[in-house]
Amino acid sequence: MSKEKKLVEAITSRDEDFSQWYTDIVKKADLIDYSSVRGCTILRPHGYAIWELIQKNLDKRFKDTGHENVYMPMFIPESLLQKEKDHVEGFAPEVAWVTHGGEEKLTERLCVRPTSETLFCEHYANIIHSYRDLPKLYNQWCSVVRWEKTTRPFLRTLEFLWQEGHTAHATEEEAMEETIRMLNVYAEFCENVLAIPVIKGQKTEKEKFAGAKATYTIESLMHDGKALQTGTSHNFGDGFAKAFDIRYTDKNNQLQYVHQTSWGVSTRLIGALIMVHSDDNGLVLPPEVAPVQVMVIPVQQHREGVLERAEEIRSRLSKHIRVGLDDSDRMPGWKFSEHEMRGVPLRLELGPKDIEKNQCVIVRRDTREKQFISLDDVEQSIIKILEAMQKDMLRNAMELRVSKTYTAQSIEEIDEICNKNPGFIKAMWCGEQSCENKIKEETGATARCIPFEQENISDRCVCCGEPAKHMVIWGRAY
RNA sequence: CGGGGUGUGGCUCAGGUGGUAGAGCGCUUGGUUCGGGACCAAGAGGCCGGAAGUUCAAGUCUUCUCACUCCGACCA
């Protein structure tokens, strides 16, 4: 079979060349195509369907926590972008500018939004007057543009789809609560829907968002041992409110600045799905975000009655789950490989022999475990298998992370781990940026986060030996 | 933004020392097949990433440029 395999499309082995493997998956699972613009990709139906499922799931969680969707313009006047100093400086290098309308030069150039803080702030300043107007809990689904130097599908593209929540609150406490609430929403979503375990924590000063008071993050670990910032939630304090003059009158008729938050996740989540779960046979999707959860593949479909039975089963299943029927005139074996490549969680084979025995064959994408199940209660059996698969995938991803999480007592140790067995590295830190910089220079590892769940690895900073303030998760990151 | 690699039918690639293109897969049609990427037959399809130059003659040599990709510095 291996000889034949070479004649057909094969993907690079994950262990041999992780980067190439990743690129192969995104292309061969039909997630994206490259466009004629550098760094911009086309999300094809299969890739976009995954995003739609992510959107649907998250959007419900946002609504359930009281948020409303809005849509802001994609252009930001230069003067508006410049109102918050740290914010402009953070984004200036990667902003795309519109200078002309038709043939006419604009009097003020417009920035293509790299993020919409300034737009929300301007709007909030206009609509918030009284404590009765608060809180404002807005979210928008949109695309943003950042002129990156190097790009990779899903992980870093010039334009990407995301969601950005922007809220305004009366008090510091409320803003802090909101920041953490949404971080928790993200974490719960990643674990239960994407089957990706995350570590919640705070970003260091060096790594925090431009203009934020504090940035919180969920960090996940990819199969190659590199870290991925999977989502962030920022507490802005009243910094933006002061820059944009967003004030309200409180119950005592006093003018107060609002306290704001913002939080976002992007199509990068799809990159995480690939790098956490997929294997040498292609994409592996957790059932919750699989556009097709079960693909029915008839065997000897030309035989009398086979297609009819297959269609009947598809129809029954479609009342409960997302199901497809591949009745193309490909060989069954070809279809098996194809739908494995595309990450369909379950395959249902149905041939004359099965029909005779009133059964079908079910094969799980993650384990490739094959089982025969009765057609009588096929719906219930499949729902159970999908549920089990969703849980198993999270458990496996968790086991992988545990097996790639280390502790270090010295910079040398961090460096050695990074080079030999990359992963999350727990080590103590004094809180000084000079030490953070030194660790990055010497090992390539950055501070992923200061986890909420602290452990005492030692009393001393891994770098300078001074008394330690925090345990930090270090790692090389995407 | 630096360093490396690659651009030739839809895809993967072959085309020593220059003489206007070839294979496999895929695609179309017909037939036989169908429980892990089937087989036979007949077809369609490319000016060789782009531009300029050298030459009687450029896929092949020179220069410039664009894109993809990998590795680093910066970011979701």
Coordinates of C-alpha atoms (C1' of nucleotides) in Angstrom, one line a residue:
Chain A
M1 CA 0.0 0.0 0.0
S2 CA 2.8 2.4 0.7
K3 CA 3.9 2.2 -2.9
E4 CA 0.5 3.2 -4.0
K5 CA 0.3 5.9 -1.4
K6 CA 3.1 7.8 -3.1
L7 CA 1.1 8.0 -6.3
V8 CA -1.6 9.9 -4.5
E9 CA -1.6 13.0 -2.4
A10 CA 0.4 12.5 0.8
I11 CA 1.2 14.9 3.5
T12 CA 4.5 15.5 5.2
S13 CA 5.1 13.6 8.4
R14 CA 4.3 15.7 11.5
D15 CA 7.4 14.6 13.4
E16 CA 9.7 15.1 10.4
D17 CA 8.8 18.7 9.6
F18 CA 6.1 20.2 11.7
S19 CA 5.9 23.5 9.7
Q20 CA 5.6 21.7 6.4
W21 CA 3.0 19.3 7.9
Y22 CA 1.0 22.3 9.0
T23 CA 1.0 23.9 5.6
D24 CA 0.1 20.6 4.0
I25 CA -2.9 20.2 6.3
V26 CA -4.4 23.6 5.7
K27 CA -4.1 23.1 1.9
K28 CA -5.1 19.5 1.6
A29 CA -8.0 19.6 4.1
D30 CA -9.3 22.4 1.8
L31 CA -9.4 25.0 4.6
I32 CA -7.7 27.8 2.6
D33 CA -6.3 28.8 -0.7
Y34 CA -3.7 31.5 -1.2
S35 CA -4.8 34.7 -2.9
S36 CA -2.9 37.0 -5.2
V37 CA -2.3 39.4 -2.3
R38 CA 0.8 38.5 -0.2
G39 CA -0.2 37.2 3.2
C40 CA -3.9 37.1 2.5
T41 CA -5.7 33.8 2.3
I42 CA -9.0 32.7 1.0
L43 CA -11.1 30.8 3.6
R44 CA -12.7 28.0 1.6
P45 CA -16.1 26.5 2.4
H46 CA -14.6 23.9 4.7
G47 CA -12.4 26.4 6.6
Y48 CA -15.1 29.0 6.8
A49 CA -17.6 26.4 8.1
I50 CA -15.3 25.7 11.0
W51 CA -15.2 29.5 11.7
E52 CA -19.0 29.7 11.5
L53 CA -19.3 27.0 14.2
I54 CA -16.8 28.8 16.4
Q55 CA -18.7 32.0 15.9
K56 CA -22.0 30.4 16.6
N57 CA -20.8 28.9 19.9
L58 CA -19.0 32.0 21.1
D59 CA -21.7 34.4 20.1
K60 CA -24.2 32.5 22.2
R61 CA -21.9 32.7 25.2
F62 CA -21.5 36.5 24.6
K63 CA -25.2 37.0 24.4
D64 CA -25.7 34.8 27.5
T65 CA -23.4 37.2 29.4
G66 CA -25.4 40.2 28.3
H67 CA -23.4 41.5 25.3
E68 CA -24.8 43.1 22.2
N69 CA -23.3 43.0 18.7
V70 CA -22.5 46.1 16.8
Y71 CA -20.5 47.0 13.7
M72 CA -17.9 49.8 13.5
P73 CA -16.4 51.3 10.3
M74 CA -13.2 49.7 9.0
F75 CA -11.5 53.1 8.6
I76 CA -10.0 55.2 11.4
P77 CA -8.9 58.8 10.8
E78 CA -5.2 59.2 11.7
S79 CA -6.0 61.8 14.3
L80 CA -8.4 59.5 16.1
L81 CA -5.9 56.6 16.2
Q82 CA -3.3 58.9 17.7
K83 CA -5.3 59.9 20.8
E84 CA -3.9 57.2 23.1
K85 CA -0.1 57.4 23.0
D86 CA 0.9 53.8 24.0
H87 CA -1.8 52.4 21.7
V88 CA -0.6 54.2 18.6
E89 CA 3.0 53.3 19.3
G90 CA 2.1 49.7 19.6
F91 CA 0.3 49.4 16.3
A92 CA 1.9 52.1 14.2
P93 CA 4.4 49.7 12.5
E94 CA 1.8 47.4 11.2
V95 CA -1.0 49.8 10.1
A96 CA -2.2 50.0 6.5
W97 CA -3.1 53.4 5.3
V98 CA -5.7 54.7 2.8
T99 CA -4.4 57.9 1.2
H100 CA -6.6 58.3 -1.8
G101 CA -10.3 58.2 -2.6
G102 CA -10.5 57.6 -6.3
E103 CA -7.9 59.9 -7.8
E104 CA -8.2 62.5 -5.1
K105 CA -5.8 62.6 -2.2
L106 CA -7.5 62.6 1.2
T107 CA -7.0 65.6 3.5
E108 CA -6.4 63.1 6.3
R109 CA -5.3 59.6 5.7
L110 CA -7.4 56.8 7.0
C111 CA -6.0 53.8 8.8
V112 CA -7.5 50.3 8.0
R113 CA -8.4 49.1 11.5
P114 CA -5.8 46.9 13.2
T115 CA -8.3 46.8 16.1
S116 CA -11.1 49.1 17.0
E117 CA -10.5 50.5 20.5
T118 CA -10.4 54.1 19.2
L119 CA -13.6 53.8 17.3
F120 CA -15.4 52.3 20.3
C121 CA -14.0 55.0 22.5
E122 CA -15.1 57.8 20.3
H123 CA -18.6 56.3 20.1
Y124 CA -18.8 55.7 23.9
A125 CA -17.8 59.3 24.5
N126 CA -20.9 60.3 22.5
I127 CA -23.4 57.9 24.0
I128 CA -22.4 57.6 27.6
H129 CA -23.6 60.4 29.9
S130 CA -25.1 59.0 33.0
Y131 CA -24.4 56.0 35.3
R132 CA -27.8 54.8 33.9
D133 CA -26.0 54.3 30.5
L134 CA -23.7 51.8 32.1
P135 CA -22.5 49.2 31.6
K136 CA -22.1 49.1 27.8
L137 CA -21.4 45.6 26.7
Y138 CA -20.6 45.6 23.0
N139 CA -19.0 43.1 20.7
Q140 CA -18.2 43.1 17.0
W141 CA -17.4 40.4 14.5
C142 CA -15.2 41.8 11.8
S143 CA -11.9 41.5 10.1
V144 CA -8.8 43.6 10.9
V145 CA -5.6 44.3 9.0
R146 CA -2.1 44.2 10.4
W147 CA 0.8 44.6 8.0
E148 CA 2.9 41.7 9.2
K149 CA 6.3 40.9 7.9
T150 CA 5.9 37.1 7.7
T151 CA 2.7 35.4 7.4
R152 CA 1.3 31.9 7.9
P153 CA -2.2 30.6 7.3
F154 CA -4.5 31.2 10.3
L155 CA -1.6 32.0 12.6
R156 CA -0.6 35.3 11.1
T157 CA -2.2 36.8 8.0
L158 CA -2.5 40.4 6.9
E159 CA -6.2 40.4 7.2
F160 CA -7.9 38.1 9.7
L161 CA -11.4 37.4 11.1
W162 CA -11.9 37.9 14.7
Q163 CA -14.2 39.1 17.4
E164 CA -13.5 42.1 19.7
G165 CA -15.5 42.8 22.8
H166 CA -15.5 46.4 24.1
T167 CA -17.2 47.3 27.4
A168 CA -17.5 50.3 29.5
H169 CA -18.2 50.2 33.2
A170 CA -18.9 52.6 36.1
T171 CA -16.2 51.2 38.4
E172 CA -12.8 49.6 38.4
E173 CA -14.2 46.5 40.1
E174 CA -16.8 46.0 37.5
A175 CA -14.3 46.3 34.7
M176 CA -12.0 43.8 36.4
E177 CA -14.9 41.4 36.9
E178 CA -15.8 41.6 33.2
T179 CA -12.2 41.1 32.1
I180 CA -11.9 37.9 34.1
R181 CA -15.5 36.8 33.2
M182 CA -14.7 36.8 29.5
L183 CA -11.3 35.2 30.0
N184 CA -13.3 32.4 31.7
V185 CA -15.7 32.2 28.8
Y186 CA -12.8 31.8 26.4
A187 CA -11.2 29.1 28.6
E188 CA -14.5 27.2 28.9
F189 CA -15.1 27.4 25.2
C190 CA -11.6 26.2 24.3
E191 CA -11.8 23.2 26.5
N192 CA -15.4 22.1 25.9
V193 CA -15.8 23.0 22.3
L194 CA -12.3 23.0 20.8
A195 CA -11.0 20.3 23.2
I196 CA -7.9 22.5 23.8
P197 CA -6.8 22.8 27.4
V198 CA -5.6 26.3 28.3
I199 CA -3.7 28.0 31.1
K200 CA -5.2 31.2 32.4
G201 CA -2.9 33.9 33.6
Q202 CA -1.7 37.5 33.4
K203 CA 0.7 38.8 30.8
T204 CA 3.9 40.5 32.0
E205 CA 4.2 44.3 31.5
K206 CA 6.4 43.6 28.4
E207 CA 3.9 41.3 26.8
K208 CA 0.7 43.2 27.6
F209 CA -1.5 45.0 25.0
A210 CA -0.6 48.5 23.9
G211 CA -2.6 50.9 26.1
A212 CA -3.9 48.3 28.6
K213 CA -3.6 48.4 32.3
A214 CA -3.4 44.7 32.5
T215 CA -3.7 41.9 29.9
Y216 CA -4.9 38.4 30.7
T217 CA -4.4 35.4 28.4
I218 CA -5.2 31.8 27.8
E219 CA -2.2 30.0 26.6
S220 CA -2.2 26.6 24.9
L221 CA 0.5 24.2 23.9
M222 CA 0.9 22.9 20.4
H223 CA 2.0 19.4 19.4
D224 CA 5.5 20.5 18.6
G225 CA 5.9 22.0 22.1
K226 CA 5.5 25.6 21.0
A227 CA 3.0 27.9 22.9
L228 CA 0.1 29.7 21.3
Q229 CA -1.6 32.7 22.7
T230 CA -5.1 31.5 22.1
G231 CA -7.1 34.5 23.4
T232 CA -6.7 37.7 25.4
S233 CA -8.8 39.8 27.7
H234 CA -7.6 43.3 28.7
N235 CA -8.5 45.6 31.5
F236 CA -8.0 49.2 30.3
G237 CA -8.7 50.9 33.6
D238 CA -9.6 54.5 32.8
G239 CA -6.6 55.1 30.5
F240 CA -8.6 55.2 27.3
A241 CA -11.4 57.0 29.0
K242 CA -9.1 59.8 29.9
A243 CA -7.6 60.0 26.4
F244 CA -11.0 60.1 24.8
D245 CA -12.9 61.9 27.6
I246 CA -15.5 59.2 28.2
R247 CA -17.2 60.5 31.4
Y248 CA -20.5 60.0 33.0
T249 CA -22.4 61.6 35.9
D250 CA -22.7 59.4 38.9
K251 CA -25.5 59.1 41.5
N252 CA -23.9 62.0 43.4
N253 CA -23.9 64.2 40.4
Q254 CA -20.1 63.9 40.1
L255 CA -18.3 63.4 36.7
Q256 CA -16.5 60.1 36.6
Y257 CA -14.3 58.4 34.0
V258 CA -15.6 55.0 32.8
H259 CA -13.5 51.8 33.2
Q260 CA -13.1 49.7 30.1
T261 CA -12.2 46.2 28.9
S262 CA -11.6 44.5 25.6
W263 CA -11.2 40.9 24.6
G264 CA -10.7 39.0 21.5
V265 CA -10.2 35.7 19.7
S266 CA -9.5 35.1 16.0
T267 CA -9.3 32.6 13.2
R268 CA -6.0 31.7 14.9
L269 CA -8.1 29.3 16.9
I270 CA -8.3 27.2 13.7
G271 CA -4.5 27.1 13.6
A272 CA -4.6 25.9 17.2
L273 CA -7.1 23.1 16.3
I274 CA -4.8 21.9 13.7
M275 CA -1.6 22.0 15.7
V276 CA -3.1 20.4 18.8
H277 CA -5.2 17.6 17.4
S278 CA -4.3 16.7 13.8
D279 CA -2.0 13.9 12.6
D280 CA -0.2 12.4 9.6
N281 CA -3.5 11.4 8.0
G282 CA -4.7 15.0 8.0
L283 CA -7.0 17.1 10.0
V284 CA -8.7 15.9 13.2
L285 CA -11.6 18.0 14.4
P286 CA -13.5 17.7 17.7
P287 CA -17.1 16.9 16.9
E288 CA -18.4 20.2 18.3
V289 CA -16.7 22.2 15.5
A290 CA -16.7 19.6 12.7
P291 CA -18.8 20.9 9.8
V292 CA -19.7 17.3 9.0
Q293 CA -19.7 15.1 12.0
V294 CA -20.5 11.8 10.3
M295 CA -19.9 10.9 6.7
V296 CA -21.9 8.0 5.3
I297 CA -19.9 6.1 2.8
P298 CA -21.8 3.4 0.8
V299 CA -19.9 0.4 -0.3
Q300 CA -20.8 -1.2 -3.6
Q301 CA -23.3 1.6 -4.1
H302 CA -24.3 0.4 -7.5
R303 CA -25.9 -2.7 -5.9
E304 CA -29.6 -2.6 -5.6
G305 CA -30.8 -0.9 -2.4
V306 CA -27.5 0.2 -1.0
L307 CA -27.8 3.9 -1.9
E308 CA -31.4 4.0 -0.8
R309 CA -30.4 2.6 2.7
A310 CA -27.5 5.0 2.9
E311 CA -29.8 7.9 2.2
E312 CA -32.3 6.7 4.7
I313 CA -29.7 6.6 7.4
R314 CA -28.3 10.0 6.4
S315 CA -31.8 11.4 6.7
R316 CA -32.4 9.8 10.1
L317 CA -29.1 11.1 11.4
S318 CA -29.6 14.6 10.0
K319 CA -32.3 15.2 12.6
H320 CA -29.7 15.0 15.4
I321 CA -26.3 15.8 13.9
R322 CA -24.4 17.2 10.9
V323 CA -24.1 14.4 8.5
G324 CA -23.1 13.9 4.9
L325 CA -23.4 11.2 2.3
D326 CA -20.6 10.7 -0.2
D327 CA -22.3 9.0 -3.2
S328 CA -19.7 10.1 -5.7
D329 CA -18.3 7.4 -7.9
R330 CA -15.0 7.2 -6.2
M331 CA -13.6 4.0 -4.7
P332 CA -14.6 3.5 -1.1
G333 CA -11.0 3.5 -0.1
W334 CA -10.4 6.8 -1.7
K335 CA -13.4 8.3 0.2
F336 CA -12.0 6.9 3.5
S337 CA -8.7 8.8 3.0
E338 CA -10.4 11.9 1.7
H339 CA -12.7 12.4 4.6
E340 CA -9.9 11.5 7.1
M341 CA -7.8 14.3 5.4
R342 CA -10.7 16.7 6.0
G343 CA -11.1 15.7 9.6
V344 CA -14.6 14.2 9.6
P345 CA -14.9 12.7 13.1
L346 CA -16.9 9.6 12.2
R347 CA -17.2 7.5 9.1
L348 CA -20.2 5.3 8.6
E349 CA -19.6 2.5 6.1
L350 CA -22.7 0.7 4.8
G351 CA -22.4 -2.1 2.3
P352 CA -24.5 -5.1 1.2
K353 CA -23.1 -7.3 4.0
D354 CA -24.1 -4.7 6.6
I355 CA -27.5 -4.3 5.3
E356 CA -28.0 -8.1 5.4
K357 CA -27.0 -8.0 9.1
N358 CA -28.9 -4.8 9.9
Q359 CA -25.7 -3.1 11.0
C360 CA -23.1 -0.5 9.9
V361 CA -19.4 0.1 10.4
I362 CA -18.3 3.2 12.4
V363 CA -14.7 4.4 12.4
R364 CA -13.5 7.1 14.7
R365 CA -11.1 9.6 13.1
D366 CA -9.0 10.2 16.2
T367 CA -8.4 6.5 17.2
R368 CA -9.3 4.8 13.9
E369 CA -11.2 2.4 16.1
K370 CA -13.7 0.4 14.1
Q371 CA -17.0 -0.9 15.5
F372 CA -20.1 -2.6 14.2
I373 CA -23.3 -1.1 15.4
S374 CA -27.0 -2.0 14.9
L375 CA -29.0 0.2 12.5
D376 CA -32.0 0.1 14.9
D377 CA -30.7 2.7 17.3
V378 CA -27.8 4.1 15.1
E379 CA -28.7 7.7 16.1
Q380 CA -28.2 7.1 19.8
S381 CA -25.0 5.1 19.3
I382 CA -23.5 7.7 17.2
I383 CA -24.3 10.6 19.5
K384 CA -22.6 8.6 22.3
I385 CA -19.5 8.0 20.3
L386 CA -19.3 11.6 19.3
E387 CA -19.6 12.7 22.9
A388 CA -16.9 10.2 23.9
M389 CA -14.6 11.4 21.2
Q390 CA -15.0 15.0 22.2
K391 CA -14.0 14.1 25.8
D392 CA -11.2 11.9 24.7
M393 CA -9.7 14.6 22.5
L394 CA -9.6 17.0 25.4
R395 CA -8.1 14.4 27.7
N396 CA -5.4 13.5 25.1
A397 CA -4.5 17.1 24.5
M398 CA -4.3 17.6 28.3
E399 CA -2.0 14.5 28.6
L400 CA 0.2 15.9 25.9
R401 CA 0.5 19.2 27.7
V402 CA 1.2 17.6 31.0
S403 CA 3.9 15.5 29.3
K404 CA 5.5 18.6 27.8
T405 CA 5.4 20.8 30.9
Y406 CA 8.7 21.1 32.8
T407 CA 10.2 23.1 35.6
A408 CA 13.5 24.9 35.5
Q409 CA 15.8 26.3 38.2
S410 CA 18.3 28.1 35.9
I411 CA 18.5 29.8 32.5
E412 CA 20.7 26.9 31.3
E413 CA 17.9 24.5 32.2
I414 CA 15.4 26.6 30.3
D415 CA 17.7 26.7 27.3
E416 CA 18.2 23.0 27.4
I417 CA 14.5 22.2 27.6
C418 CA 13.8 24.6 24.7
N419 CA 16.3 22.9 22.5
K420 CA 15.7 19.3 23.5
N421 CA 12.0 18.9 24.5
P422 CA 10.2 22.2 23.9
G423 CA 7.1 22.8 26.0
F424 CA 5.8 24.9 28.8
I425 CA 8.5 25.7 31.3
K426 CA 7.6 26.7 34.9
A427 CA 10.2 28.9 36.5
M428 CA 10.3 31.6 39.1
W429 CA 10.8 35.3 38.3
C430 CA 11.7 38.4 40.3
G431 CA 9.4 40.6 38.2
E432 CA 12.2 42.6 36.6
Q433 CA 12.0 43.2 32.9
S434 CA 15.8 42.9 32.5
C435 CA 15.6 39.3 33.6
E436 CA 12.7 38.7 31.2
N437 CA 14.7 40.2 28.4
K438 CA 17.8 38.2 29.3
I439 CA 15.9 34.9 29.3
K440 CA 14.5 35.7 25.9
E441 CA 17.9 36.6 24.5
E442 CA 19.6 33.5 25.8
T443 CA 16.9 30.9 25.3
G444 CA 14.4 32.3 22.8
A445 CA 11.7 31.6 25.4
T446 CA 9.2 34.4 26.3
A447 CA 7.0 34.8 29.4
R448 CA 3.7 33.3 28.2
C449 CA 1.9 34.2 31.3
I450 CA 1.9 34.5 35.1
P451 CA -0.6 31.7 35.8
F452 CA -3.5 32.3 38.2
E453 CA -2.6 29.0 39.8
Q454 CA 0.8 29.6 41.3
E455 CA 3.3 27.1 42.5
N456 CA 6.4 27.6 44.5
I457 CA 9.2 26.1 42.3
S458 CA 11.8 27.9 44.4
D459 CA 12.3 31.1 46.3
R460 CA 14.7 32.7 43.9
C461 CA 14.5 34.2 40.4
V462 CA 15.7 31.8 37.8
C463 CA 17.7 34.5 36.2
C464 CA 19.2 36.9 38.8
G465 CA 18.8 34.9 42.0
E466 CA 17.0 37.7 43.8
P467 CA 13.8 36.8 45.7
A468 CA 11.1 35.6 43.3
K469 CA 7.7 37.2 43.0
H470 CA 5.9 34.9 40.6
M471 CA 6.0 31.6 38.9
V472 CA 5.9 32.2 35.2
I473 CA 5.2 29.9 32.3
W474 CA 8.0 30.3 29.7
G475 CA 8.1 28.9 26.3
R476 CA 8.9 29.5 22.6
A477 CA 5.8 30.7 21.0
Y478 CA 4.0 31.2 17.7
Chain B
rC1 C1' 13.3 43.3 7.9
rG2 C1' 17.7 39.7 7.4
rG3 C1' 19.3 34.4 5.8
rG4 C1' 18.0 29.8 2.9
rG5 C1' 14.8 27.2 -0.7
rU6 C1' 11.2 27.2 -4.8
rG7 C1' 8.4 29.2 -9.1
rU8 C1' 7.5 24.8 -16.1
rG9 C1' -0.5 22.0 -17.9
rG10 C1' -5.2 21.7 -12.1
rC11 C1' -1.2 19.0 -8.7
rU12 C1' 4.0 16.7 -8.1
rC13 C1' 8.0 17.2 -10.9
rA14 C1' 11.8 16.2 -15.5
rG15 C1' 13.9 19.3 -19.1
rG16 C1' 23.7 18.2 -19.1
rU17 C1' 27.3 22.5 -22.0
rG18 C1' 20.9 27.8 -25.3
rG19 C1' 17.8 25.4 -31.0
rU20 C1' 10.5 27.9 -29.2
rA21 C1' 8.2 21.8 -24.1
rG22 C1' 7.7 16.1 -21.5
rA23 C1' 6.1 12.3 -17.5
rG24 C1' 2.9 10.7 -13.6
rC25 C1' -1.3 11.9 -11.0
rG26 C1' -5.8 14.7 -11.7
rC27 C1' -9.6 16.2 -15.5
rU28 C1' -13.4 14.8 -19.8
rU29 C1' -15.9 10.6 -22.5
rG30 C1' -17.0 5.2 -22.8
rG31 C1' -16.6 0.5 -20.5
rU32 C1' -15.3 -2.9 -16.5
rU33 C1' -14.9 -2.2 -11.1
rC34 C1' -16.2 -0.9 -5.7
rG35 C1' -15.2 -3.5 2.5
rG36 C1' -8.4 1.2 2.8
rG37 C1' -6.7 6.1 -2.5
rA38 C1' -9.1 0.4 -9.1
rC39 C1' -8.3 -0.8 -14.4
rC40 C1' -8.6 -0.4 -19.9
rA41 C1' -9.3 2.8 -24.1
rA42 C1' -9.8 7.5 -26.4
rG43 C1' -9.3 12.9 -25.5
rA44 C1' -8.6 18.0 -23.6
rG45 C1' -5.1 21.0 -21.4
rG46 C1' 1.1 24.7 -20.7
rC47 C1' 4.7 29.9 -24.0
rC48 C1' 7.8 27.9 -19.0
rG49 C1' 5.9 33.8 -12.1
rG50 C1' 6.7 39.0 -14.4
rA51 C1' 10.0 42.7 -16.8
rA52 C1' 14.4 44.0 -19.2
rG53 C1' 18.9 42.4 -21.4
rU54 C1' 22.7 39.1 -24.1
rU55 C1' 22.0 36.1 -28.7
rC56 C1' 20.6 34.4 -35.4
rA57 C1' 18.0 31.7 -31.3
rA58 C1' 16.3 31.8 -24.0
rG59 C1' 12.5 27.2 -19.9
rU60 C1' 17.9 27.1 -20.2
rC61 C1' 22.7 32.8 -19.5
rU62 C1' 22.6 38.1 -16.9
rU63 C1' 20.0 41.9 -14.1
rC64 C1' 15.8 43.6 -11.7
rU65 C1' 11.1 42.4 -9.7
rC66 C1' 6.8 39.6 -7.6
rA67 C1' 4.9 35.5 -5.0
rC68 C1' 5.1 31.2 -2.0
rU69 C1' 7.9 28.5 1.6
rC70 C1' 11.4 27.5 5.7
rC71 C1' 14.6 29.7 9.7
rG72 C1' 15.4 34.1 12.8
rA73 C1' 13.9 39.6 14.8
rC74 C1' 8.1 42.0 15.6
rC75 C1' 2.8 40.8 16.4
rA76 C1' -3.6 37.7 17.5

